[in-house]
Amino acid sequence: MKRLKGRLAWSMMGVLAAVLLAFGATRSSGPSTQEERIDAISKRLACPTCNGESIYVSRASAAESIRNEIARQVAAGQRVDDEIVAYIESRFPGSLLLPPGEGVDSLVWILPVVALVCGFGGLVVVFRKWKREGDVQANADDAGVVAAALRDYEDPTEGL
Amino acid sequence: MNGASRLARRLVPVVGIVLVAFFVVLAVSKPRGEAEVSSPLIGNPAPAVQSTIIGGGDFDLARRKGSWVVLNFFNSTCVPCRNEHPELIKFADEQTSLADGAELFTVVNDDSDEAVSAFFNEKGGDWDKVRDPDGTIAVAFGVAKVPETWVIDPSGFVRMRVAGEVTASLLSTRIAAMRDMLNGLGS
């Protein structure tokens, strides 16, 4: 009965965690200002003339031009963020900082989750094994060994 | 002799060969010049370009349909831009002598009117210089570094992109070939 309650509690916690994760991943953060949109889009794109810098960080001329274009498109209000990013990516191929969740690139997102699940599963198996080993009952041979040791302890000079 | 020193003795000639090969490659490799590069825009309609011209007037790429158009993205402080300038003058002169010669335009990239005018006054070149103050034209074409040269056909389709220094012969030869091809398709 006690074990059943424990499993039920773990299951409920798992379901709750999954629901919260799904909610967090899909919820809309609500309307943001134009400046916030420009910043968010700029952070998703790499500067085409500098190594490892985003459009948001870079002061290069090309990055400034792209930032201006993002600002212009945000102000025009005709494209959503993903469409603006796609437009810049179409002009500067390879400028996406984060890989898309499609094809082989999706492994970047999937593998850490798989590793986490495998790690958690491994821990559960190991803990269960340890617990089972802890439940071992002493048999008659064990009792004999303990009795002999006690005898030796009570009379350590015996046999000298 | 221990193992480590034996290994070091064997590695010395290998490292030497690699270094020699490296210097040979450096010595015989050509410096980066003109390079015709790909773009998702090639074979597609050119982006809309509307701007103003240094010295007065408007520029609308859509109104240039019917002519071959060459857009050269330029900055007066960029060394390859300065190097290729005589070639552009030669190309512009060649095209002027043709009945259906291409029109050349400079697109000013991150530079002031004064600096561009001073450069052209000194070095020559009487074609129009199109302003691009916020980089809209550069982004529309995907230009991150100058110089870059783009060729647009009389129907408004992008036909060629050259990154780096360009030569008059490359532009003239390629445009002549494309002109013949399009004329052949039309006849």
Tab-separated table of C-alpha atoms in Angstrom:
chain	number	residue	atom	x	y	z
A	1	MET	CA	0.000	0.000	0.000
A	2	LYS	CA	2.843	2.326	0.996
A	3	ARG	CA	4.727	1.539	-2.243
A	4	LEU	CA	1.577	2.196	-4.278
A	5	LYS	CA	1.171	5.629	-2.647
A	6	GLY	CA	4.802	6.467	-3.403
A	7	ARG	CA	4.424	5.545	-7.053
A	8	LEU	CA	1.213	7.548	-7.319
A	9	ALA	CA	2.952	10.612	-5.868
A	10	TRP	CA	5.882	10.272	-8.319
A	11	SER	CA	3.482	9.848	-11.237
A	12	MET	CA	1.533	12.937	-10.240
A	13	MET	CA	4.752	14.932	-9.939
A	14	GLY	CA	5.818	13.745	-13.397
A	15	VAL	CA	2.501	14.703	-14.958
A	16	LEU	CA	2.599	18.108	-13.240
A	17	ALA	CA	6.135	18.759	-14.467
A	18	ALA	CA	5.162	17.781	-18.028
A	19	VAL	CA	2.099	20.040	-17.966
A	20	LEU	CA	4.112	22.993	-16.625
A	21	LEU	CA	6.846	22.451	-19.240
A	22	ALA	CA	4.283	22.277	-22.036
A	23	PHE	CA	2.600	25.415	-20.744
A	24	GLY	CA	5.893	27.276	-20.456
A	25	ALA	CA	6.994	26.228	-23.935
A	26	THR	CA	3.792	27.175	-25.703
A	27	ARG	CA	2.443	30.171	-23.848
A	28	SER	CA	2.567	33.549	-25.493
A	29	SER	CA	4.547	36.171	-23.628
A	30	GLY	CA	2.035	38.748	-24.765
A	31	PRO	CA	2.558	41.833	-26.863
A	32	SER	CA	6.008	43.422	-26.667
A	33	THR	CA	7.169	46.873	-27.681
A	34	GLN	CA	8.813	47.523	-31.042
A	35	GLU	CA	12.182	47.991	-29.351
A	36	GLU	CA	11.857	44.637	-27.579
A	37	ARG	CA	10.958	42.957	-30.865
A	38	ILE	CA	13.945	44.533	-32.636
A	39	ASP	CA	16.263	43.413	-29.831
A	40	ALA	CA	14.824	39.895	-29.763
A	41	ILE	CA	15.181	39.469	-33.534
A	42	SER	CA	18.692	40.973	-33.516
A	43	LYS	CA	19.775	38.436	-30.903
A	44	ARG	CA	18.684	35.557	-33.142
A	45	LEU	CA	20.913	36.597	-36.061
A	46	ALA	CA	24.664	36.496	-36.508
A	47	CYS	CA	26.632	39.441	-37.850
A	48	PRO	CA	27.775	38.389	-41.364
A	49	THR	CA	31.164	40.085	-41.117
A	50	CYS	CA	32.225	39.280	-37.554
A	51	ASN	CA	32.978	36.053	-35.742
A	52	GLY	CA	30.545	34.893	-33.101
A	53	GLU	CA	28.741	38.181	-32.572
A	54	SER	CA	25.043	38.694	-32.909
A	55	ILE	CA	23.496	41.571	-34.822
A	56	TYR	CA	22.389	42.852	-31.412
A	57	VAL	CA	25.950	43.100	-30.086
A	58	SER	CA	27.943	43.969	-33.196
A	59	ARG	CA	28.819	47.548	-34.177
A	60	ALA	CA	29.913	46.539	-37.695
A	61	SER	CA	28.455	48.429	-40.620
A	62	ALA	CA	26.693	45.347	-42.042
A	63	ALA	CA	25.159	44.570	-38.641
A	64	GLU	CA	23.915	48.138	-38.348
A	65	SER	CA	22.316	47.920	-41.794
A	66	ILE	CA	20.568	44.688	-40.848
A	67	ARG	CA	19.389	46.231	-37.557
A	68	ASN	CA	17.981	49.165	-39.519
A	69	GLU	CA	16.174	46.769	-41.841
A	70	ILE	CA	14.738	44.855	-38.862
A	71	ALA	CA	13.563	48.142	-37.332
A	72	ARG	CA	12.013	49.179	-40.644
A	73	GLN	CA	10.128	45.898	-41.015
A	74	VAL	CA	8.981	45.903	-37.387
A	75	ALA	CA	7.723	49.475	-37.803
A	76	ALA	CA	5.928	48.527	-41.022
A	77	GLY	CA	4.105	45.817	-39.063
A	78	GLN	CA	3.645	43.560	-42.077
A	79	ARG	CA	5.765	40.633	-40.900
A	80	VAL	CA	5.953	38.633	-37.667
A	81	ASP	CA	9.337	38.024	-36.029
A	82	ASP	CA	9.907	34.635	-37.673
A	83	GLU	CA	9.189	36.107	-41.105
A	84	ILE	CA	11.675	38.937	-40.555
A	85	VAL	CA	14.321	36.439	-39.437
A	86	ALA	CA	13.557	34.310	-42.519
A	87	TYR	CA	13.947	37.378	-44.763
A	88	ILE	CA	17.378	38.227	-43.316
A	89	GLU	CA	18.395	34.562	-43.485
A	90	SER	CA	17.356	34.477	-47.159
A	91	ARG	CA	19.659	37.412	-47.877
A	92	PHE	CA	22.529	36.314	-45.630
A	93	PRO	CA	22.449	32.498	-45.642
A	94	GLY	CA	23.874	30.983	-42.468
A	95	SER	CA	23.082	33.987	-40.316
A	96	LEU	CA	20.820	32.107	-37.915
A	97	LEU	CA	22.453	31.887	-34.483
A	98	LEU	CA	20.204	29.096	-33.248
A	99	PRO	CA	19.739	26.033	-35.436
A	100	PRO	CA	16.177	25.376	-36.597
A	101	GLY	CA	14.323	22.469	-35.039
A	102	GLU	CA	14.170	20.558	-38.323
A	103	GLY	CA	16.153	17.746	-39.891
A	104	VAL	CA	19.572	16.895	-38.500
A	105	ASP	CA	19.725	20.260	-36.712
A	106	SER	CA	16.890	19.135	-34.449
A	107	LEU	CA	19.356	16.725	-32.793
A	108	VAL	CA	20.789	19.771	-31.012
A	109	TRP	CA	17.500	20.045	-29.146
A	110	ILE	CA	16.611	16.362	-28.897
A	111	LEU	CA	19.922	14.895	-27.677
A	112	PRO	CA	20.122	16.834	-24.377
A	113	VAL	CA	16.562	15.745	-23.512
A	114	VAL	CA	17.379	12.128	-24.405
A	115	ALA	CA	20.552	12.334	-22.290
A	116	LEU	CA	18.567	13.760	-19.367
A	117	VAL	CA	15.917	11.045	-19.571
A	118	CYS	CA	18.572	8.299	-19.880
A	119	GLY	CA	20.495	9.725	-16.927
A	120	PHE	CA	17.378	9.900	-14.788
A	121	GLY	CA	16.368	6.364	-15.797
A	122	GLY	CA	19.864	5.101	-14.996
A	123	LEU	CA	19.746	6.664	-11.540
A	124	VAL	CA	16.355	5.062	-10.844
A	125	VAL	CA	17.701	1.622	-11.850
A	126	VAL	CA	20.832	2.013	-9.718
A	127	PHE	CA	18.907	3.225	-6.653
A	128	ARG	CA	16.484	0.312	-6.943
A	129	LYS	CA	19.350	-2.139	-7.206
A	130	TRP	CA	21.009	-0.697	-4.122
A	131	LYS	CA	17.729	-0.855	-2.256
A	132	ARG	CA	17.240	-4.513	-3.206
A	133	GLU	CA	20.764	-5.352	-2.047
A	134	GLY	CA	20.004	-3.638	1.271
A	135	ASP	CA	17.050	-5.993	1.869
A	136	VAL	CA	19.258	-9.178	1.977
A	137	GLN	CA	18.345	-11.523	4.871
A	138	ALA	CA	21.028	-13.357	6.905
A	139	ASN	CA	21.014	-17.133	6.400
A	140	ALA	CA	22.216	-19.904	8.714
A	141	ASP	CA	25.824	-19.652	7.502
A	142	ASP	CA	25.886	-15.915	8.272
A	143	ALA	CA	24.476	-16.591	11.724
A	144	GLY	CA	27.251	-19.188	12.312
A	145	VAL	CA	29.962	-16.690	11.327
A	146	VAL	CA	28.518	-14.074	13.710
A	147	ALA	CA	28.227	-16.623	16.565
A	148	ALA	CA	31.873	-17.682	16.096
A	149	ALA	CA	33.021	-14.072	16.113
A	150	LEU	CA	31.099	-13.412	19.301
A	151	ARG	CA	32.646	-16.430	20.941
A	152	ASP	CA	36.135	-15.186	20.047
A	153	TYR	CA	35.273	-11.759	21.420
A	154	GLU	CA	34.022	-13.171	24.744
A	155	ASP	CA	37.162	-15.270	25.274
A	156	PRO	CA	40.024	-13.881	23.187
A	157	THR	CA	42.629	-15.960	25.114
A	158	GLU	CA	40.929	-19.243	24.411
A	159	GLY	CA	43.198	-21.509	22.410
A	160	LEU	CA	46.430	-19.726	23.421
B	1	MET	CA	67.976	6.465	-26.183
B	2	ASN	CA	64.574	6.518	-24.483
B	3	GLY	CA	61.187	6.341	-26.214
B	4	ALA	CA	60.441	10.049	-25.937
B	5	SER	CA	63.587	11.225	-27.674
B	6	ARG	CA	63.140	8.586	-30.384
B	7	LEU	CA	59.600	9.876	-31.005
B	8	ALA	CA	60.867	13.487	-31.081
B	9	ARG	CA	63.507	12.536	-33.673
B	10	ARG	CA	60.842	10.981	-35.881
B	11	LEU	CA	58.528	13.966	-35.525
B	12	VAL	CA	61.105	16.581	-36.565
B	13	PRO	CA	61.101	15.682	-40.300
B	14	VAL	CA	57.288	15.444	-40.329
B	15	VAL	CA	56.927	18.913	-38.810
B	16	GLY	CA	59.531	20.224	-41.261
B	17	ILE	CA	57.662	18.804	-44.265
B	18	VAL	CA	54.354	20.279	-43.064
B	19	LEU	CA	55.942	23.714	-42.586
B	20	VAL	CA	57.582	23.635	-46.023
B	21	ALA	CA	54.273	22.603	-47.637
B	22	PHE	CA	52.503	25.428	-45.801
B	23	PHE	CA	54.946	28.044	-47.101
B	24	VAL	CA	54.790	26.633	-50.642
B	25	VAL	CA	50.978	26.930	-50.617
B	26	LEU	CA	51.244	30.498	-49.337
B	27	ALA	CA	53.810	31.395	-51.987
B	28	VAL	CA	51.940	29.998	-54.988
B	29	SER	CA	48.367	30.888	-54.014
B	30	LYS	CA	46.843	33.818	-55.850
B	31	PRO	CA	45.523	36.759	-53.837
B	32	ARG	CA	41.762	36.872	-53.597
B	33	GLY	CA	40.373	38.843	-56.502
B	34	GLU	CA	37.096	38.749	-58.343
B	35	ALA	CA	34.861	35.816	-57.499
B	36	GLU	CA	31.512	35.119	-59.032
B	37	VAL	CA	29.470	33.896	-56.102
B	38	SER	CA	26.041	32.414	-55.693
B	39	SER	CA	23.022	34.093	-54.197
B	40	PRO	CA	19.412	33.042	-53.671
B	41	LEU	CA	18.524	36.130	-55.725
B	42	ILE	CA	20.180	34.912	-58.933
B	43	GLY	CA	17.496	33.999	-61.447
B	44	ASN	CA	14.884	35.888	-59.411
B	45	PRO	CA	13.478	39.401	-59.719
B	46	ALA	CA	15.805	42.018	-58.270
B	47	PRO	CA	14.726	43.592	-54.983
B	48	ALA	CA	12.902	46.902	-55.245
B	49	VAL	CA	15.402	49.744	-55.006
B	50	GLN	CA	14.293	53.331	-54.599
B	51	SER	CA	16.631	56.012	-53.459
B	52	THR	CA	18.199	59.312	-54.379
B	53	ILE	CA	21.302	60.190	-56.376
B	54	ILE	CA	24.202	62.259	-55.120
B	55	GLY	CA	24.042	65.556	-56.964
B	56	GLY	CA	20.276	65.369	-57.411
B	57	GLY	CA	17.594	63.098	-58.808
B	58	ASP	CA	15.799	59.912	-57.849
B	59	PHE	CA	16.741	56.328	-58.567
B	60	ASP	CA	14.183	53.572	-59.062
B	61	LEU	CA	15.546	50.242	-60.262
B	62	ALA	CA	12.134	49.251	-61.631
B	63	ARG	CA	12.364	52.163	-64.080
B	64	ARG	CA	15.632	50.826	-65.509
B	65	LYS	CA	13.860	47.812	-67.049
B	66	GLY	CA	14.822	47.432	-70.696
B	67	SER	CA	18.506	47.960	-69.924
B	68	TRP	CA	21.208	45.808	-68.439
B	69	VAL	CA	21.989	47.333	-65.062
B	70	VAL	CA	25.210	46.941	-63.099
B	71	LEU	CA	25.135	47.914	-59.422
B	72	ASN	CA	28.527	48.364	-57.804
B	73	PHE	CA	28.472	48.574	-53.985
B	74	PHE	CA	31.232	50.960	-53.016
B	75	ASN	CA	32.943	52.747	-50.149
B	76	SER	CA	35.614	55.355	-50.825
B	77	THR	CA	37.846	54.090	-48.004
B	78	CYS	CA	37.823	50.449	-49.066
B	79	VAL	CA	41.072	49.456	-50.798
B	80	PRO	CA	39.616	46.852	-53.211
B	81	CYS	CA	36.987	49.436	-54.227
B	82	ARG	CA	39.725	51.903	-55.066
B	83	ASN	CA	41.725	49.203	-56.857
B	84	GLU	CA	38.857	48.198	-59.131
B	85	HIS	CA	37.869	51.757	-60.022
B	86	PRO	CA	39.956	51.990	-63.242
B	87	GLU	CA	38.304	48.745	-64.396
B	88	LEU	CA	34.850	50.230	-63.808
B	89	ILE	CA	35.784	53.324	-65.809
B	90	LYS	CA	36.983	51.065	-68.630
B	91	PHE	CA	33.777	49.019	-68.456
B	92	ALA	CA	31.561	52.139	-68.466
B	93	ASP	CA	33.424	53.491	-71.524
B	94	GLU	CA	33.027	50.182	-73.372
B	95	GLN	CA	29.298	50.020	-72.647
B	96	THR	CA	28.741	53.626	-73.752
B	97	SER	CA	29.979	52.703	-77.214
B	98	LEU	CA	27.389	49.890	-77.524
B	99	ALA	CA	23.828	50.451	-78.740
B	100	ASP	CA	22.393	48.386	-75.858
B	101	GLY	CA	25.198	48.946	-73.383
B	102	ALA	CA	24.732	48.304	-69.690
B	103	GLU	CA	24.102	51.148	-67.255
B	104	LEU	CA	26.478	51.333	-64.330
B	105	PHE	CA	25.456	52.687	-60.924
B	106	THR	CA	27.470	53.017	-57.753
B	107	VAL	CA	25.593	52.171	-54.559
B	108	VAL	CA	27.224	54.068	-51.725
B	109	ASN	CA	27.816	51.839	-48.715
B	110	ASP	CA	28.328	53.482	-45.316
B	111	ASP	CA	29.993	56.573	-46.748
B	112	SER	CA	29.301	60.302	-46.972
B	113	ASP	CA	28.270	62.257	-50.077
B	114	GLU	CA	31.350	64.473	-49.677
B	115	ALA	CA	33.820	61.586	-49.523
B	116	VAL	CA	32.242	59.858	-52.531
B	117	SER	CA	32.117	63.058	-54.589
B	118	ALA	CA	35.721	63.883	-53.718
B	119	PHE	CA	36.815	60.376	-54.791
B	120	PHE	CA	35.002	60.519	-58.133
B	121	ASN	CA	36.193	64.067	-58.823
B	122	GLU	CA	39.748	62.879	-58.341
B	123	LYS	CA	39.595	59.440	-59.985
B	124	GLY	CA	36.922	59.980	-62.640
B	125	GLY	CA	33.667	58.164	-63.355
B	126	ASP	CA	30.581	60.115	-64.361
B	127	TRP	CA	27.885	57.522	-63.698
B	128	ASP	CA	25.220	58.022	-61.016
B	129	LYS	CA	25.972	57.358	-57.363
B	130	VAL	CA	22.948	56.031	-55.477
B	131	ARG	CA	22.617	56.773	-51.784
B	132	ASP	CA	21.935	53.940	-49.314
B	133	PRO	CA	22.040	55.770	-45.983
B	134	ASP	CA	20.513	53.069	-43.782
B	135	GLY	CA	21.842	50.088	-45.731
B	136	THR	CA	18.431	49.019	-47.072
B	137	ILE	CA	19.756	48.297	-50.570
B	138	ALA	CA	22.774	46.393	-49.206
B	139	VAL	CA	20.564	44.210	-47.008
B	140	ALA	CA	18.077	43.633	-49.837
B	141	PHE	CA	20.922	42.229	-51.947
B	142	GLY	CA	22.678	40.511	-49.038
B	143	VAL	CA	25.813	42.631	-49.309
B	144	ALA	CA	27.913	42.487	-46.139
B	145	LYS	CA	31.283	43.580	-47.526
B	146	VAL	CA	32.226	45.878	-50.366
B	147	PRO	CA	33.027	45.866	-53.180
B	148	GLU	CA	30.302	43.750	-54.684
B	149	THR	CA	28.943	44.004	-58.193
B	150	TRP	CA	25.545	42.785	-59.352
B	151	VAL	CA	24.190	42.432	-62.871
B	152	ILE	CA	20.467	42.738	-63.564
B	153	ASP	CA	18.987	41.871	-66.949
B	154	PRO	CA	16.548	44.057	-68.931
B	155	SER	CA	13.593	42.118	-67.478
B	156	GLY	CA	14.667	42.972	-63.952
B	157	PHE	CA	16.091	39.535	-63.047
B	158	VAL	CA	19.338	39.169	-61.137
B	159	ARG	CA	21.909	37.421	-63.327
B	160	MET	CA	25.286	37.722	-61.667
B	161	ARG	CA	27.025	38.590	-58.423
B	162	VAL	CA	30.741	39.277	-58.062
B	163	ALA	CA	32.280	39.585	-54.607
B	164	GLY	CA	35.578	41.450	-54.397
B	165	GLU	CA	37.391	43.330	-57.110
B	166	VAL	CA	35.849	43.078	-60.547
B	167	THR	CA	37.433	43.535	-63.971
B	168	ALA	CA	36.017	45.191	-67.078
B	169	SER	CA	36.686	42.077	-69.129
B	170	LEU	CA	34.747	39.808	-66.789
B	171	LEU	CA	31.719	42.117	-66.767
B	172	SER	CA	31.778	42.752	-70.533
B	173	THR	CA	32.290	39.101	-71.468
B	174	ARG	CA	29.634	37.758	-69.122
B	175	ILE	CA	27.048	40.405	-70.044
B	176	ALA	CA	27.695	39.844	-73.768
B	177	ALA	CA	27.209	36.087	-73.294
B	178	MET	CA	24.010	36.559	-71.301
B	179	ARG	CA	22.754	39.104	-73.836
B	180	ASP	CA	23.319	36.628	-76.673
B	181	MET	CA	21.635	33.867	-74.703
B	182	LEU	CA	18.548	35.967	-73.935
B	183	ASN	CA	18.375	37.239	-77.527
B	184	GLY	CA	18.619	33.627	-78.724
B	185	LEU	CA	15.732	32.642	-76.466
B	186	GLY	CA	13.649	35.545	-77.722
B	187	SER	CA	14.207	34.878	-81.433
